[in-house]
């Protein structure tokens, strides 16, 4: 093993295959963000317009999946 510092790995990072992977990652993250926004705004509006008693119940239903991490530990 020859541990010589050079810039070959940095140059290789701009090869077509790595740029293609980076582009696919950006497209997937953008699509995921868009889907979350499209789903979150109507849901939040619906929660705000509910009566107080129902709002607390549906908010609890929304939060329960996030609490499973604490329950598993």
Coordinates of N, CA, C and O in Angstrom, one line a residue:
X1 N 0.9 -1.2 0.0 CA 0.0 0.0 0.0 C 0.9 1.2 0.0 O 1.8 1.4 0.8
X2 N 0.6 2.1 -0.9 CA 1.4 3.3 -1.1 C 0.5 4.5 -0.6 O -0.5 4.8 -1.3
X3 N 0.9 5.2 0.4 CA 0.0 6.2 1.0 C 0.6 7.6 0.5 O 1.1 8.4 1.3
X4 N 0.4 7.9 -0.7 CA 0.8 9.1 -1.3 C -0.4 10.0 -1.6 O -1.4 9.5 -2.1
X5 N -0.3 11.3 -1.1 CA -1.5 12.2 -1.3 C -1.5 12.7 -2.7 O -0.5 13.2 -3.2
X6 N -2.7 12.6 -3.3 CA -2.9 13.2 -4.6 C -4.4 13.5 -4.8 O -5.2 13.2 -4.0
X7 N -4.7 14.2 -5.9 CA -6.1 14.6 -6.1 C -6.9 13.7 -7.0 O -7.9 14.1 -7.5
X8 N -6.4 12.5 -7.2 CA -7.1 11.6 -8.1 C -8.5 11.3 -7.7 O -9.5 11.2 -8.5
X9 N -8.7 11.1 -6.4 CA -10.1 10.8 -5.8 C -11.0 12.0 -6.0 O -12.2 11.8 -6.2
X10 N -10.5 13.2 -5.8 CA -11.3 14.4 -6.0 C -11.7 14.5 -7.5 O -12.8 14.9 -7.8
X11 N -10.8 14.3 -8.4 CA -11.1 14.3 -9.8 C -12.1 13.2 -10.2 O -13.0 13.4 -10.9
X12 N -11.9 12.0 -9.6 CA -12.8 10.9 -9.9 C -14.2 11.2 -9.4 O -15.2 10.6 -9.9
X13 N -14.4 12.0 -8.4 CA -15.7 12.3 -7.8 C -16.6 13.0 -8.9 O -17.8 13.0 -8.7
X14 N -16.0 13.6 -9.9 CA -16.8 14.3 -10.9 C -17.0 13.4 -12.2 O -17.3 13.9 -13.2
X15 N -16.7 12.1 -12.0 CA -17.0 11.2 -13.2 C -18.5 11.2 -13.4 O -19.3 11.5 -12.5
X16 N -18.9 10.7 -14.6 CA -20.3 10.7 -14.9 C -21.1 9.8 -14.0 O -22.3 10.2 -13.6
X17 N -20.6 8.7 -13.6 CA -21.4 7.8 -12.8 C -21.8 8.4 -11.4 O -22.9 8.3 -10.9
X18 N -20.8 9.1 -10.8 CA -21.0 9.8 -9.5 C -22.0 11.0 -9.7 O -22.8 11.2 -8.8
X19 N -21.8 11.7 -10.7 CA -22.7 12.8 -11.0 C -24.2 12.4 -11.2 O -25.1 13.0 -10.8
X20 N -24.3 11.2 -11.9 CA -25.6 10.6 -12.1 C -26.3 10.2 -10.8 O -27.4 10.4 -10.6
X21 N -25.5 9.6 -9.9 CA -26.0 9.2 -8.6 C -26.4 10.4 -7.8 O -27.4 10.4 -7.2
X22 N -25.6 11.4 -7.8 CA -25.9 12.6 -7.1 C -27.2 13.3 -7.6 O -28.0 13.7 -6.8
X23 N -27.3 13.3 -8.9 CA -28.5 13.9 -9.5 C -29.8 13.1 -9.1 O -30.8 13.7 -8.8
X24 N -29.7 11.8 -9.2 CA -30.8 10.9 -8.7 C -31.2 11.2 -7.3 O -32.3 11.2 -6.9
X25 N -30.2 11.4 -6.4 CA -30.4 11.7 -5.0 C -31.1 13.0 -4.9 O -32.0 13.1 -4.0
X26 N -30.7 14.0 -5.6 CA -31.4 15.3 -5.6 C -32.8 15.2 -6.0 O -33.7 15.8 -5.4
X27 N -33.1 14.5 -7.1 CA -34.4 14.4 -7.6 C -35.3 13.6 -6.6 O -36.4 14.0 -6.3
X28 N -34.8 12.6 -6.0 CA -35.6 11.8 -5.0 C -35.9 12.6 -3.8 O -37.0 12.6 -3.3
X29 N -34.9 13.4 -3.3 CA -35.1 14.2 -2.1 C -36.1 15.4 -2.5 O -36.9 15.7 -1.6
X30 N -36.0 15.9 -3.7 CA -37.0 17.0 -4.0 C -38.4 16.4 -4.2 O -39.3 17.1 -3.7
X31 N -38.5 15.2 -4.7 CA -39.9 14.6 -4.9 C -40.4 14.3 -3.5 O -41.6 14.5 -3.2
X32 N -39.6 13.8 -2.6 CA -40.1 13.5 -1.3 C -40.5 14.7 -0.5 O -41.5 14.7 0.2
X33 N -39.7 15.8 -0.7 CA -40.1 17.1 0.0 C -41.4 17.6 -0.6 O -42.3 18.0 0.2
X34 N -41.6 17.5 -1.9 CA -42.9 18.0 -2.5 C -44.1 17.1 -2.0 O -45.1 17.7 -1.7
X35 N -43.9 15.8 -2.0 CA -45.0 15.0 -1.5 C -45.3 15.3 0.0 O -46.5 15.4 0.3
X36 N -44.3 15.5 0.8 CA -44.6 15.8 2.2 C -45.3 17.1 2.3 O -46.2 17.2 3.2
X37 N -44.9 18.1 1.6 CA -45.6 19.4 1.6 C -47.1 19.3 1.1 O -48.0 19.9 1.7
X38 N -47.3 18.5 0.1 CA -48.6 18.4 -0.5 C -49.5 17.7 0.5 O -50.7 18.0 0.7
X39 N -49.0 16.7 1.3 CA -49.8 16.0 2.3 C -49.9 16.8 3.6 O -50.9 16.7 4.3
X40 N -48.9 17.5 4.0 CA -48.9 18.1 5.3 C -49.8 19.4 5.4 O -50.4 19.6 6.5
X41 N -49.8 20.2 4.4 CA -50.6 21.4 4.5 C -52.1 21.1 4.6 O -52.7 21.7 5.5
X42 N -52.7 20.3 3.8 CA -54.1 20.0 4.0 C -54.4 19.3 5.4 O -55.4 19.6 6.0
X43 N -53.5 18.4 5.8 CA -53.7 17.8 7.1 C -53.6 18.8 8.2 O -54.4 18.7 9.2
X44 N -52.6 19.7 8.2 CA -52.6 20.7 9.3 C -53.8 21.6 9.2 O -54.3 22.0 10.3
X45 N -54.2 22.0 8.1 CA -55.4 22.8 8.0 C -56.6 22.1 8.6 O -57.5 22.7 9.3
X46 N -56.8 20.8 8.3 CA -57.9 20.0 8.8 C -57.8 19.9 10.3 O -58.8 20.0 11.0
X47 N -56.6 19.8 10.8 CA -56.5 19.7 12.3 C -56.8 21.0 13.0 O -57.4 21.0 14.0
X48 N -56.5 22.1 12.3 CA -56.8 23.4 12.9 C -58.3 23.7 12.9 O -58.8 24.3 13.8
X49 N -59.0 23.2 11.9 CA -60.4 23.5 11.8 C -61.3 22.6 12.6 O -62.5 22.8 12.7
X50 N -60.7 21.5 13.2 CA -61.5 20.6 14.0 C -61.9 21.3 15.4 O -61.2 22.1 15.9
X51 N -63.0 20.8 16.0 CA -63.3 21.2 17.4 C -62.1 20.8 18.3 O -61.4 19.8 18.0
X52 N -62.0 21.5 19.4 CA -60.9 21.3 20.4 C -60.8 19.8 20.8 O -59.7 19.2 20.9
X53 N -61.9 19.2 21.1 CA -61.9 17.8 21.6 C -61.4 16.8 20.6 O -60.6 16.0 20.8
X54 N -61.9 17.0 19.4 CA -61.5 16.1 18.3 C -60.0 16.4 17.9 O -59.3 15.5 17.5
X55 N -59.7 17.7 17.9 CA -58.3 18.1 17.5 C -57.3 17.4 18.4 O -56.3 16.9 17.9
X56 N -57.5 17.3 19.7 CA -56.6 16.6 20.6 C -56.4 15.2 20.3 O -55.3 14.6 20.3
X57 N -57.5 14.5 20.0 CA -57.5 13.1 19.6 C -56.7 12.8 18.3 O -55.9 12.0 18.3
X58 N -57.0 13.6 17.3 CA -56.4 13.4 16.0 C -54.9 13.8 16.1 O -54.1 13.2 15.4
X59 N -54.6 14.8 16.9 CA -53.2 15.2 17.1 C -52.4 14.0 17.8 O -51.3 13.7 17.4
X60 N -53.1 13.4 18.7 CA -52.5 12.2 19.4 C -52.3 11.1 18.4 O -51.2 10.5 18.4
X61 N -53.2 10.9 17.5 CA -53.1 9.8 16.5 C -51.9 10.2 15.5 O -51.2 9.3 15.0
X62 N -51.7 11.5 15.3 CA -50.6 11.9 14.4 C -49.2 11.7 15.1 O -48.2 11.4 14.5
X63 N -49.2 11.9 16.4 CA -47.9 11.9 17.2 C -47.5 10.4 17.6 O -46.3 10.2 17.7
X64 N -48.4 9.5 17.7 CA -48.1 8.2 18.2 C -47.0 7.5 17.4 O -46.1 6.9 18.0
X65 N -46.9 7.6 16.1 CA -45.8 6.9 15.4 C -44.4 7.4 15.8 O -43.4 6.7 15.8
X66 N -44.4 8.7 16.2 CA -43.1 9.3 16.6 C -42.7 8.8 18.0 O -41.5 8.9 18.3
X67 N -43.6 8.4 18.8 CA -43.3 7.9 20.1 C -42.9 6.4 20.2 O -42.4 6.0 21.2
X68 N -43.0 5.7 19.1 CA -42.6 4.3 19.1 C -41.2 4.1 19.4 O -40.8 3.1 19.9
X69 N -40.3 5.1 19.0 CA -38.9 5.0 19.2 C -38.6 4.9 20.7 O -37.8 4.1 21.2
X70 N -39.3 5.8 21.5 CA -39.2 5.7 23.0 C -39.7 4.5 23.6 O -39.1 3.9 24.5
X71 N -40.8 4.0 23.0 CA -41.4 2.7 23.6 C -40.5 1.5 23.3 O -40.4 0.6 24.2
X72 N -39.8 1.5 22.2 CA -39.0 0.3 21.9 C -37.7 0.3 22.7 O -37.3 -0.7 23.2
X73 N -37.2 1.5 23.1 CA -36.0 1.6 23.9 C -36.4 1.2 25.3 O -35.7 0.7 26.1

